[in-house]
Tab-separated table of C-alpha atoms in Angstrom:
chain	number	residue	atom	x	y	z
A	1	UNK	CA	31.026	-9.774	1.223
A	2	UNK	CA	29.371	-9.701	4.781
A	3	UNK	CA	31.934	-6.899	5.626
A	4	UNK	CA	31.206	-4.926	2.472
A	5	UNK	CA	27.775	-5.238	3.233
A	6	UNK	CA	27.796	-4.474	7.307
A	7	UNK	CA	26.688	-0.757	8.865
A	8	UNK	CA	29.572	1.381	8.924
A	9	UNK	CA	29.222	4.785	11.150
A	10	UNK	CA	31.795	6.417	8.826
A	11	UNK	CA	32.414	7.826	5.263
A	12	UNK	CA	31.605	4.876	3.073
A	13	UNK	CA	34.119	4.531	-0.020
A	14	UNK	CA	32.748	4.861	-3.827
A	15	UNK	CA	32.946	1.659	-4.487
A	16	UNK	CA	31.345	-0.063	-1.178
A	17	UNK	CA	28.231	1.853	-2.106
A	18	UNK	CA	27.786	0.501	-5.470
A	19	UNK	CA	28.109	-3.045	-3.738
A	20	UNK	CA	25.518	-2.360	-1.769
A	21	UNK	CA	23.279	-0.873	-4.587
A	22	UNK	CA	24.402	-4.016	-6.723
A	23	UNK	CA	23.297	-6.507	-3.785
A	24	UNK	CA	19.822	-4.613	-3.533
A	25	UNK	CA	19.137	-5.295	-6.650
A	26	UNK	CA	20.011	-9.079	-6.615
A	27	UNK	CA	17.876	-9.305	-2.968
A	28	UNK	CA	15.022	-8.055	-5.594
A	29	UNK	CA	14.949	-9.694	-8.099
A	30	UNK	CA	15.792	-12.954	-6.350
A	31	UNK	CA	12.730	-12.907	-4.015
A	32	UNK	CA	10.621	-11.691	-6.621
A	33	UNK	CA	12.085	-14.946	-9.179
A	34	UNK	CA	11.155	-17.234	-5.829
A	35	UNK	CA	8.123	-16.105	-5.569
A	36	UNK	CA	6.546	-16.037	-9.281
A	37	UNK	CA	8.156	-19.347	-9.789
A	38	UNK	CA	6.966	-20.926	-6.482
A	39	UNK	CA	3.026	-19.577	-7.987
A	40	UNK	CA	3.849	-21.381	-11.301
A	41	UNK	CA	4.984	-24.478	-9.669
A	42	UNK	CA	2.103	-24.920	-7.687
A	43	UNK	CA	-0.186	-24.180	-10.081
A	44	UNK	CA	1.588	-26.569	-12.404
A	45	UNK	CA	1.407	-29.071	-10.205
A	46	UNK	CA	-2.499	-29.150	-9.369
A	47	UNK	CA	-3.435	-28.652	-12.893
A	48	UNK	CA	-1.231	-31.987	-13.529
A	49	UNK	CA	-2.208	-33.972	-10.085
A	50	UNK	CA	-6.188	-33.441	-11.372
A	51	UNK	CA	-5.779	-33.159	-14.227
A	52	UNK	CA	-8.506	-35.908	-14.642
A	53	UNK	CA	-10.843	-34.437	-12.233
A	54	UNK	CA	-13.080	-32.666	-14.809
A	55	UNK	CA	-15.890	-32.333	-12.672
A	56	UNK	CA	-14.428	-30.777	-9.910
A	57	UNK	CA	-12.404	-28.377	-12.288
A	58	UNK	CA	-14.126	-25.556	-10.558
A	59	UNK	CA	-12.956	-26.353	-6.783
A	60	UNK	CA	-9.987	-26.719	-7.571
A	61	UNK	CA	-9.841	-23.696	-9.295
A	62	UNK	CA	-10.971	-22.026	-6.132
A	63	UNK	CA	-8.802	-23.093	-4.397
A	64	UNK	CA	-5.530	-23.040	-6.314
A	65	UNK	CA	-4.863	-19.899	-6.151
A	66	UNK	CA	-4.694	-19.230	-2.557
A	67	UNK	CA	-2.811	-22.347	-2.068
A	68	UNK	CA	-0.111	-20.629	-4.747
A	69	UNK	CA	-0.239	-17.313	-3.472
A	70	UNK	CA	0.553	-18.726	0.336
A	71	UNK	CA	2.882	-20.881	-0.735
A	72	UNK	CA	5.115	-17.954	-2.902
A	73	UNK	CA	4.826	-16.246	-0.055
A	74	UNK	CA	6.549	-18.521	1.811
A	75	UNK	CA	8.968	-18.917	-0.846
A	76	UNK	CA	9.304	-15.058	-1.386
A	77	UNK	CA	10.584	-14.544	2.679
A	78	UNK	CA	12.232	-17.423	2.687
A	79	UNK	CA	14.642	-16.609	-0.469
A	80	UNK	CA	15.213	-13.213	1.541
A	81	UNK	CA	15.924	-14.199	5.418
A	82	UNK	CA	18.642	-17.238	3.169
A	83	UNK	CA	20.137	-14.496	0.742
A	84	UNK	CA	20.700	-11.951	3.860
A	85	UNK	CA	22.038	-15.158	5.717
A	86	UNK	CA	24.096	-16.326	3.420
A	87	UNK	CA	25.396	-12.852	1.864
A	88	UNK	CA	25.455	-10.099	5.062
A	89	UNK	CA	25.847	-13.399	7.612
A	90	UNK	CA	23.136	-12.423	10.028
A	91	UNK	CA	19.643	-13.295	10.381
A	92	UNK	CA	17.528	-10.523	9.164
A	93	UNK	CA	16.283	-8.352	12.846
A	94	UNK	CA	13.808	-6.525	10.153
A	95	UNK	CA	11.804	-9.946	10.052
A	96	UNK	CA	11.682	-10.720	13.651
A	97	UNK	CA	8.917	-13.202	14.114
A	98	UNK	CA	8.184	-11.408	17.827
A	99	UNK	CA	6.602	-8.741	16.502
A	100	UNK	CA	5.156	-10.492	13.031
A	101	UNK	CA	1.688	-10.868	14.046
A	102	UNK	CA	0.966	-7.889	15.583
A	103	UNK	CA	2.460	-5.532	12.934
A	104	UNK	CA	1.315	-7.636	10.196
A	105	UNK	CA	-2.365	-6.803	11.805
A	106	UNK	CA	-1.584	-3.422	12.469
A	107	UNK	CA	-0.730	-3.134	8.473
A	108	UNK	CA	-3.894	-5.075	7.250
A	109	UNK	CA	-6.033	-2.694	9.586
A	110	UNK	CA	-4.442	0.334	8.180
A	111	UNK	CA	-5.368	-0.781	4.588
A	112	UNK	CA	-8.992	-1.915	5.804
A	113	UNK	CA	-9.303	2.016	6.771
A	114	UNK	CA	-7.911	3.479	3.941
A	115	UNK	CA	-9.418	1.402	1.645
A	116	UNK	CA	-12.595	1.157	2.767
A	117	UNK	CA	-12.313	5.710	3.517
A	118	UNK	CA	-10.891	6.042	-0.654
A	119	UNK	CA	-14.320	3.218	-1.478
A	120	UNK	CA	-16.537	6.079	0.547
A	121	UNK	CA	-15.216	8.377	-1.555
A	122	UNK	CA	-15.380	7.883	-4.922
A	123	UNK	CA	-18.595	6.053	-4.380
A	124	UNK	CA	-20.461	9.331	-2.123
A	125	UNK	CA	-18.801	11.440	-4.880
A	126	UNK	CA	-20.728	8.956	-7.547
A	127	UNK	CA	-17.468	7.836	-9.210
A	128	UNK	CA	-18.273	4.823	-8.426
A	129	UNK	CA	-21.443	2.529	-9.119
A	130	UNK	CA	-21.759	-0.722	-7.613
A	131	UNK	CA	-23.107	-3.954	-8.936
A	132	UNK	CA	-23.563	-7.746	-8.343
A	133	UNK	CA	-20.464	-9.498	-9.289
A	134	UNK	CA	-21.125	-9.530	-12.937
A	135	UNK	CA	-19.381	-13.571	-13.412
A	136	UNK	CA	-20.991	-16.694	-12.825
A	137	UNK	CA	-17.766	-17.977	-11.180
A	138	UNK	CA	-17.723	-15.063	-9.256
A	139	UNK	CA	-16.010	-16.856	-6.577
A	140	UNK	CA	-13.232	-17.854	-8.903
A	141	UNK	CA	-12.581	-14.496	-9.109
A	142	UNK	CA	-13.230	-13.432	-5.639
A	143	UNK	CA	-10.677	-16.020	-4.245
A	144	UNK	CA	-7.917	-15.506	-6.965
A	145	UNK	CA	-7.882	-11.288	-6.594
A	146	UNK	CA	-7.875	-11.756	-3.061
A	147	UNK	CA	-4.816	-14.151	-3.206
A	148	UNK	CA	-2.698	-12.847	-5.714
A	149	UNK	CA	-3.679	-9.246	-4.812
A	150	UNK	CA	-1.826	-10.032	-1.081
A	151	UNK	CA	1.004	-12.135	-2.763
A	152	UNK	CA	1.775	-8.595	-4.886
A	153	UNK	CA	1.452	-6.336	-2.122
A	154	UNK	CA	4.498	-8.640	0.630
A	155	UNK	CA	6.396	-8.892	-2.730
A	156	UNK	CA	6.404	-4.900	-3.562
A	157	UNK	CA	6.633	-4.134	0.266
A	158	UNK	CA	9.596	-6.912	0.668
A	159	UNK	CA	11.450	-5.764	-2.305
A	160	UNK	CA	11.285	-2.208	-2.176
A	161	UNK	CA	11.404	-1.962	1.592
A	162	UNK	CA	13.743	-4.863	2.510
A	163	UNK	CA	15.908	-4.215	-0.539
A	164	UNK	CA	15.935	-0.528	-2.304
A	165	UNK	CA	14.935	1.138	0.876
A	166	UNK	CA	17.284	-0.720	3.482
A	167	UNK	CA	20.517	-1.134	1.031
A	168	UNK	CA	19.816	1.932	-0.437
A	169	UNK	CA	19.509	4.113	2.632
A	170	UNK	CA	22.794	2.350	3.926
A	171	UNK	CA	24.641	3.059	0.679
A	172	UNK	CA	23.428	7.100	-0.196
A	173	UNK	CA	21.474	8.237	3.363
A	174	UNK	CA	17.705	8.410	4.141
A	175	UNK	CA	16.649	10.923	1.619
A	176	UNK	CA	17.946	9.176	-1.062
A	177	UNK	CA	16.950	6.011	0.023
A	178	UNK	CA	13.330	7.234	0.270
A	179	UNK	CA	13.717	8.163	-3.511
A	180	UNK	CA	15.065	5.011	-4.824
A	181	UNK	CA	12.142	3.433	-3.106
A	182	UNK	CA	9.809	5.031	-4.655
A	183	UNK	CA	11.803	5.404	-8.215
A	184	UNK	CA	11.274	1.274	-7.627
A	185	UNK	CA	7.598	0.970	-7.059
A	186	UNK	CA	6.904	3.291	-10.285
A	187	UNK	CA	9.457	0.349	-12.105
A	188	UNK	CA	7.728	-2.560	-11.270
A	189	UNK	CA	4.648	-0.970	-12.229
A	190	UNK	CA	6.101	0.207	-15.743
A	191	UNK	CA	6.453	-3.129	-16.899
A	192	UNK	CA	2.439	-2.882	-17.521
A	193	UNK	CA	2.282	-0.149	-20.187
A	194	UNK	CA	-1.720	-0.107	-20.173
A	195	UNK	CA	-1.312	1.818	-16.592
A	196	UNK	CA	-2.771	5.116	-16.538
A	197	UNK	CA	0.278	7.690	-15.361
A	198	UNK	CA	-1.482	8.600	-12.246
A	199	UNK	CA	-2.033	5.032	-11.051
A	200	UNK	CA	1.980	4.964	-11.634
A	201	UNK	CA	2.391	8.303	-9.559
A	202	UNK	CA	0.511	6.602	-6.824
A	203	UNK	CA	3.191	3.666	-7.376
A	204	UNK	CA	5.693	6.026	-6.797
A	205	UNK	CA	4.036	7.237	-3.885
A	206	UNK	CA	3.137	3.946	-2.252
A	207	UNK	CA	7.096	2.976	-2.572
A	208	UNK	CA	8.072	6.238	-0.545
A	209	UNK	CA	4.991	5.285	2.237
A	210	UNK	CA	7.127	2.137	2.473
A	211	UNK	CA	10.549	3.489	2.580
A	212	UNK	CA	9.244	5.934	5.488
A	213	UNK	CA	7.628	3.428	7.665
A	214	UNK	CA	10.954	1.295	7.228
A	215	UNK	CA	12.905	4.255	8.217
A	216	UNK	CA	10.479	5.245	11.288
A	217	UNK	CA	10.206	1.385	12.403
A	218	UNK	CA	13.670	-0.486	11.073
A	219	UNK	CA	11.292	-3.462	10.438
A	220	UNK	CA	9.541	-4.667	7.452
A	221	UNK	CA	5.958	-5.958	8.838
A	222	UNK	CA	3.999	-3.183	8.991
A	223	UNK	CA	4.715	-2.240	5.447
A	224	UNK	CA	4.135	-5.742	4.755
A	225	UNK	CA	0.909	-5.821	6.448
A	226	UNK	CA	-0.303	-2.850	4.859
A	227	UNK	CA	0.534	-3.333	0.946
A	228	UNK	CA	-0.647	-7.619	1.601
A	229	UNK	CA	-3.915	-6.077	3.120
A	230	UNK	CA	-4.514	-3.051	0.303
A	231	UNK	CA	-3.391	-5.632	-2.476
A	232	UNK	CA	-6.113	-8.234	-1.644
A	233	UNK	CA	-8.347	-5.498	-1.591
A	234	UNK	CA	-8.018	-4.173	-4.527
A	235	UNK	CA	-7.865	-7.815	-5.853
A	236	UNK	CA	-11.276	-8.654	-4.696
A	237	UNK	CA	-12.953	-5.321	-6.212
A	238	UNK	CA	-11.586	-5.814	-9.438
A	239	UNK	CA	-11.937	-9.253	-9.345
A	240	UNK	CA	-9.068	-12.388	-10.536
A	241	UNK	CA	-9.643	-11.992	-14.479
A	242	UNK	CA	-7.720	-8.778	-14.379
A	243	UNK	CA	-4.614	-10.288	-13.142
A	244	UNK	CA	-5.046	-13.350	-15.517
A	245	UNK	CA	-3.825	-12.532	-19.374
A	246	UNK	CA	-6.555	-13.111	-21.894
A	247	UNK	CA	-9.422	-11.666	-20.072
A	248	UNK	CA	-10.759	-7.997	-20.189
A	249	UNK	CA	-10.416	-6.929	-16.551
A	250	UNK	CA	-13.403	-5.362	-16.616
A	251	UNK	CA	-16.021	-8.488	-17.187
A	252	UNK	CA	-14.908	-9.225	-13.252
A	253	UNK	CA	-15.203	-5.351	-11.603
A	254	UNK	CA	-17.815	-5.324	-9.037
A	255	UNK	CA	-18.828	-1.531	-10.046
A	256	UNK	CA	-19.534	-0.596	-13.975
A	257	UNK	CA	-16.545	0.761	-15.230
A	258	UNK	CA	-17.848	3.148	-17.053
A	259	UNK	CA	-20.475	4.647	-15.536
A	260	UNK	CA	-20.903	7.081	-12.248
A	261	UNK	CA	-20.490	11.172	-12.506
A	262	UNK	CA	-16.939	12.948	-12.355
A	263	UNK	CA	-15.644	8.996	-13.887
A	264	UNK	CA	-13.788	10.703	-16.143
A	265	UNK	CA	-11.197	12.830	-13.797
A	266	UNK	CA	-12.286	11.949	-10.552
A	267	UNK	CA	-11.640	7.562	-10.995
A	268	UNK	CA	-10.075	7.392	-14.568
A	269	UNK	CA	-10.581	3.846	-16.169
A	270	UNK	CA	-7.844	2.173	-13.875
A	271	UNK	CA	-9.655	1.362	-10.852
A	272	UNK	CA	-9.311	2.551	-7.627
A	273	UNK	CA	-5.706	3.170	-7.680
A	274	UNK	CA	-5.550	5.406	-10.595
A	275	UNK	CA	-8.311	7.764	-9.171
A	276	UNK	CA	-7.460	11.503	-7.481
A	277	UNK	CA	-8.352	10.676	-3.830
A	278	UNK	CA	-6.061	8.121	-3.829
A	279	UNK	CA	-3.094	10.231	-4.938
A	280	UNK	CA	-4.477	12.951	-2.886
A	281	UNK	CA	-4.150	10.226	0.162
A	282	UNK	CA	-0.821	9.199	-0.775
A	283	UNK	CA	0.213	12.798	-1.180
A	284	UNK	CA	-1.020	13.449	2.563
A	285	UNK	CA	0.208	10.490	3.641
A	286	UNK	CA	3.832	11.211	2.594
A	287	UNK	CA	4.224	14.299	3.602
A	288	UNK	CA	2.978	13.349	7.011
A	289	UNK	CA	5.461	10.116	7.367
A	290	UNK	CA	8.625	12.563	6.273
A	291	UNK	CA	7.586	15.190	8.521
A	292	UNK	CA	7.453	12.813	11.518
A	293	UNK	CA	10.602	10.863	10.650
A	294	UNK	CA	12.257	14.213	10.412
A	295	UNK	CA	10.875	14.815	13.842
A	296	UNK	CA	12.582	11.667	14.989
A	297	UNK	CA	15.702	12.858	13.656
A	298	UNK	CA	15.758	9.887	11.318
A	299	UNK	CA	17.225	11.653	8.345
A	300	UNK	CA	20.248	12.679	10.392
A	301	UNK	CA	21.424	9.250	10.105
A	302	UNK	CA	23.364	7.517	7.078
């Protein structure tokens, strides 16, 4: 399979392509499986190891969650470097730990900015009003959206950088690659039918940022960086209840969801990924990555 799966500077055949397509999609869903079970697991386990510990329920509930999220993190990389080990026999150069750190900072920077410029925005613009964290166990909430909000941003940028846009850029060229990428963000996102359609255009968007940095660079961190650093982000504004089933999201936003002028068109009732400057970003941003990577001559190369 290694040879099926290796570079080849020539014509590849119909049916190594589809191998390659195939194997993207177990690479996927494989690190994503690690990951969410890895969460479950842990959680599992402290819920059953203090079980007993009624008055500390609270602590431990602060601190479960990050101790999940870091540990399907873990889980998440290390079920991709073994699968591209074991399946394309080569230890992933995309991952090198050299240049972890300081790419992985570069990324969380890059979402501090862009975050923190779309935040201006809609709250200048009045699309957004702030208020004290409406919860008592507002740090609960804080801790778990911040946690789970960076474990879903390394899984979406591992999986649809490390696997669509890699595999799928070796199997069909750049352009398409850059496509399937972002055909995969707007997926995963599907699977919540409550999403507003422009929070899944941004999706879409988000997974072509990805493929283009991957395509620019050839290595996965800044992406990772990036989607870990907006993910906890947007975690912490809208607080751990919305990722938790049972709750109504909104009971843990740190702004009143339905208040502020222009809410209607300008933020929508997603947060702040379904709002306009955010697609209008993402637009911008796009169009800006292609025109650069064509620049580099990147889309000259299968």
């Amino acid at each position: 399979m290694s040879d099926t799966l290796a570079p080849s500077p020539g014509r590849l055949a119909p049916g190594r392509r589809i191998v390659i397509l195939v194997w993207a999609m177990i690479l996927m869903a494989a690190s994503g499986i690690a990951g969410f079970a890895t969460m479950g697991a842990v959680h599992v386990g402290i819920d059953l190891a203090f079980s007993r510990a009624s008055g500390a329920r609270f602590y431990i509930d602060l601190v479960a969650g990050p101790l999940a999220a870091l540990a399907s993190i873990a889980a998440a990389v290390g079920a991709y470097v073994l699968l591209v080990r074991l399946a394309e026999r080569r230890w992933p150069s995309e991952l090198a730990p050299a240049s972890a750190l300081p790419e992985l900072g570069r990324g969380i920077a890059l979402a501090v900015l862009a975050f923190g410029l779309l935040m201006g925005v809609l709250t200048l613009s009045g699309g957004v009003v702030w208020r004290p964290p409406p919860l008592v166990d507002w740090r609960w909430a804080l801790a778990s959206g911040l946690s789970q909000g960076a474990f879903g941003g390394l899984l979406l940028g591992l999986v649809v950088q490390g696997g669509i846009a890699r595999l799928g850029t070796q199997a069909l060229g750049p352009a398409v690659g850059v496509v399937l990428a972002a055909l995969a963000a707007f997926w995963i996102l599907s699977f919540d039918v409550e999403h507003p359609p422009i929070q899944r255009a941004n999706a879409a968007l988000g997974g072509a940022i990805l493929a283009l940095v991957w395509l620019r660079r050839r290595r996965l961190w800044l992406g990772l960086g990036l989607f870990m650093g907006w993910g906890a982000l947007v975690g912490a504004v809208i607080g751990g209840y919305s990722l938790q089933c049972g709750y109504d999201s909104t009971e843990a936003f740190i702004y009143e969801p339905g208040r502020g002028v222009l809410i209607a068109w300008l933020r929508g009732e997603g947060g702040p990924e379904s709002s306009v400057p955010l697609l209008a970003g993402c637009v911008l941003a796009v169009v800006w990555l292609a025109w650069r990577a064509w620049k580099e001559g990147r889309f000259s190369r299968a």
